[in-house]
């Protein structure tokens, strides 16, 4: 069935709307088949069906040979789906087929009587290919950040103050000792005074009336903030 459809490709691209619609469905079916059908070699290596690879090139040529809107849209979908894989496979064989396809697209944009929107789609496809099909190659993985290998390791850490008002952070060599002293200080939350006047009532601490419980909405926002801060630190 696939072979019959393939052999009639040139006639199908010039057929009526229904014929072309059925043909385009066949084209995208072969594209999906090419991407998902894995063939295991005798040495355990996994490859894709070469006959489908060659078939897709023939289908692209047929679509570009009759550059009406629907054929060009199908070609764009086909290349968005398989372009990166096809180009890699062709390059492995030392072939320059994708360059030829891009040249055909550029010729269509210049000469064909297709709609403005379709020309825009074709140009976007050329742009996608120029960015290596949108693929981002990861850099060499780095070791986990530590105070020794990352100068910004403590950048987002809070600043604390000793009883003498001297600032310190987690980067300080005596951090643990100073932080423990901070926790043990009895005047961590002293009476609030302004202009020498004690604003709290007799024997009442300034924070006595503050509810220990967070509002659920505030608590959720606080947890989100903590998670984001942790994520940034790890980055």
XYZ file of C-alpha atoms in Angstrom:
235
model
C 0.000 0.000 0.000
C 2.801 2.429 0.920
C 4.705 1.599 -2.255
C 1.628 2.233 -4.379
C 0.994 5.575 -2.679
C 4.639 6.522 -3.116
C 4.744 5.653 -6.811
C 1.719 7.903 -7.416
C 3.274 10.871 -5.568
C 3.709 13.149 -8.594
C 0.107 12.698 -9.701
C -1.167 13.104 -6.130
C 0.520 16.497 -5.631
C -1.318 17.745 -8.738
C -4.669 16.158 -7.869
C -7.803 17.752 -6.461
C -8.102 18.913 -2.876
C -9.315 15.525 -1.563
C -6.533 13.627 -3.339
C -3.871 15.978 -2.029
C -5.287 15.806 1.501
C -5.051 12.001 1.502
C -1.546 12.156 0.065
C -0.397 14.609 2.754
C -1.701 12.277 5.458
C 0.363 9.493 3.861
C 3.479 11.722 3.847
C 3.174 12.507 7.563
C 2.474 8.854 8.326
C 5.774 7.862 6.695
C 7.526 10.638 8.626
C 6.214 9.282 11.935
C 7.097 5.750 10.868
C 10.650 6.820 10.023
C 11.084 8.447 13.441
C 9.626 5.580 15.467
C 10.616 2.417 13.600
C 13.920 1.183 15.048
C 15.997 -1.490 13.350
C 18.530 -3.416 15.394
C 21.699 -4.380 13.575
C 23.713 -7.561 14.009
C 26.084 -5.758 16.405
C 23.258 -4.447 18.552
C 23.265 -0.940 17.061
C 19.913 0.748 16.469
C 19.255 2.497 13.168
C 16.297 3.831 11.198
C 14.937 2.387 7.957
C 17.076 3.720 5.124
C 14.356 3.005 2.559
C 12.079 5.433 4.432
C 14.862 8.015 4.571
C 15.203 7.902 0.783
C 11.427 7.847 0.432
C 11.015 11.046 2.425
C 13.492 12.823 0.185
C 11.477 11.724 -2.866
C 8.259 12.957 -1.234
C 9.822 16.341 -0.463
C 10.937 16.679 -4.089
C 7.415 15.872 -5.269
C 5.862 18.431 -2.918
C 8.253 21.197 -3.961
C 7.765 20.335 -7.652
C 4.148 21.504 -7.404
C 4.437 24.435 -4.969
C 0.799 25.147 -4.168
C -0.033 26.177 -0.608
C -1.241 22.803 0.696
C 1.807 20.949 -0.697
C 4.186 23.493 0.810
C 2.483 23.369 4.200
C 2.850 19.582 4.163
C 6.550 19.933 3.287
C 7.040 22.344 6.200
C 5.354 19.911 8.603
C 7.483 17.052 7.284
C 10.729 18.954 7.754
C 9.777 20.260 11.195
C 9.111 16.677 12.207
C 12.119 14.950 10.639
C 14.504 17.684 9.440
C 17.118 17.324 12.167
C 17.149 13.517 11.918
C 17.290 13.523 8.117
C 20.116 16.050 8.023
C 22.151 14.052 10.554
C 21.617 10.856 8.534
C 22.556 12.543 5.260
C 25.654 14.129 6.771
C 26.819 10.732 8.018
C 26.829 9.610 4.397
C 28.640 12.760 3.287
C 25.573 13.994 1.421
C 24.467 17.586 1.107
C 20.776 16.876 0.546
C 19.473 19.286 3.202
C 21.344 22.179 1.608
C 19.584 21.324 -1.653
C 16.213 21.276 0.129
C 16.873 24.678 1.710
C 17.867 26.038 -1.696
C 14.604 24.771 -3.166
C 12.680 26.455 -0.354
C 14.442 29.753 -1.011
C 13.649 29.467 -4.730
C 9.989 28.825 -3.909
C 9.883 31.914 -1.671
C 11.315 33.999 -4.503
C 9.431 32.567 -7.486
C 6.329 30.568 -6.509
C 2.847 32.066 -6.481
C 2.069 30.736 -3.007
C 0.380 32.860 -0.360
C 2.224 35.332 1.804
C 1.518 33.293 4.945
C 3.030 30.149 3.411
C 6.121 32.067 2.330
C 6.438 33.253 5.931
C 6.203 29.614 7.125
C 8.956 28.609 4.706
C 11.236 31.420 5.875
C 10.627 30.426 9.497
C 11.634 26.873 8.584
C 14.890 28.136 7.026
C 15.500 30.116 10.214
C 14.822 27.017 12.328
C 17.320 24.998 10.334
C 19.967 27.736 10.624
C 19.694 27.364 14.423
C 20.430 23.622 14.092
C 16.718 22.811 14.212
C 16.404 24.495 17.592
C 18.669 21.967 19.249
C 20.852 23.169 22.130
C 24.036 21.243 22.745
C 24.814 20.955 26.441
C 28.168 22.141 27.672
C 30.571 19.933 29.544
C 28.918 19.015 32.838
C 30.414 20.793 35.814
C 30.975 19.323 39.224
C 28.484 20.336 41.883
C 29.132 23.856 43.128
C 31.081 24.100 46.368
C 32.565 27.034 48.298
C 35.951 25.998 46.903
C 35.107 25.948 43.170
C 32.330 28.570 42.936
C 33.131 32.171 43.948
C 29.393 32.969 43.943
C 28.435 30.048 46.170
C 27.469 32.309 49.099
C 26.114 35.148 46.969
C 22.477 34.655 47.979
C 23.145 33.834 51.627
C 21.647 36.238 54.242
C 23.764 38.611 56.308
C 23.754 38.357 60.131
C 25.237 40.624 62.806
C 27.195 39.812 65.927
C 26.419 41.425 69.286
C 28.991 44.087 68.375
C 27.192 44.858 65.113
C 29.815 43.195 62.913
C 28.213 41.630 59.773
C 28.916 38.011 58.824
C 27.578 35.463 56.308
C 27.939 31.733 55.673
C 31.210 32.526 53.885
C 32.781 33.602 57.183
C 35.246 30.977 58.562
C 33.694 31.395 62.060
C 30.130 31.271 60.732
C 28.912 28.326 62.843
C 30.311 29.771 66.066
C 28.948 33.258 65.420
C 25.550 31.965 64.333
C 25.220 29.815 67.473
C 26.080 32.857 69.589
C 23.380 34.787 67.729
C 20.773 32.135 68.528
C 21.712 32.112 72.207
C 21.481 35.856 72.625
C 18.618 36.813 74.925
C 18.122 40.140 73.227
C 17.373 38.670 69.805
C 13.948 40.385 69.932
C 14.419 43.282 72.369
C 11.728 45.722 73.460
C 11.047 48.128 70.645
C 12.124 51.614 71.670
C 11.986 54.856 69.795
C 13.480 58.099 71.113
C 14.157 56.297 74.354
C 10.473 55.431 74.939
C 9.398 51.849 75.500
C 6.408 51.324 73.200
C 5.426 47.958 74.667
C 3.188 47.710 77.671
C 4.503 46.784 81.125
C 6.143 43.398 80.931
C 4.956 42.845 77.368
C 7.254 42.076 74.482
C 6.782 43.889 71.209
C 6.078 40.660 69.344
C 3.620 39.206 71.845
C 0.558 40.167 69.832
C 1.847 38.802 66.539
C 0.112 35.599 65.467
C 2.581 32.738 65.034
C 0.414 31.163 62.350
C 0.911 32.258 58.746
C -2.021 32.987 56.512
C -2.328 29.948 54.115
C -1.796 32.169 51.070
C 1.292 33.795 52.587
C 2.638 30.408 53.656
C 2.273 29.060 50.106
C 4.030 32.116 48.669
C 6.818 31.761 51.245
C 7.367 28.082 50.372
C 7.485 28.959 46.675
C 10.037 31.696 47.414
C 12.204 29.237 49.369
C 12.100 26.669 46.546
C 13.017 29.267 43.925
C 15.868 30.570 46.074
C 17.217 27.049 46.516
C 16.955 26.403 42.780
C 18.873 29.618 41.959
C 21.555 28.734 44.480
C 22.084 25.324 42.913
C 22.352 26.906 39.465
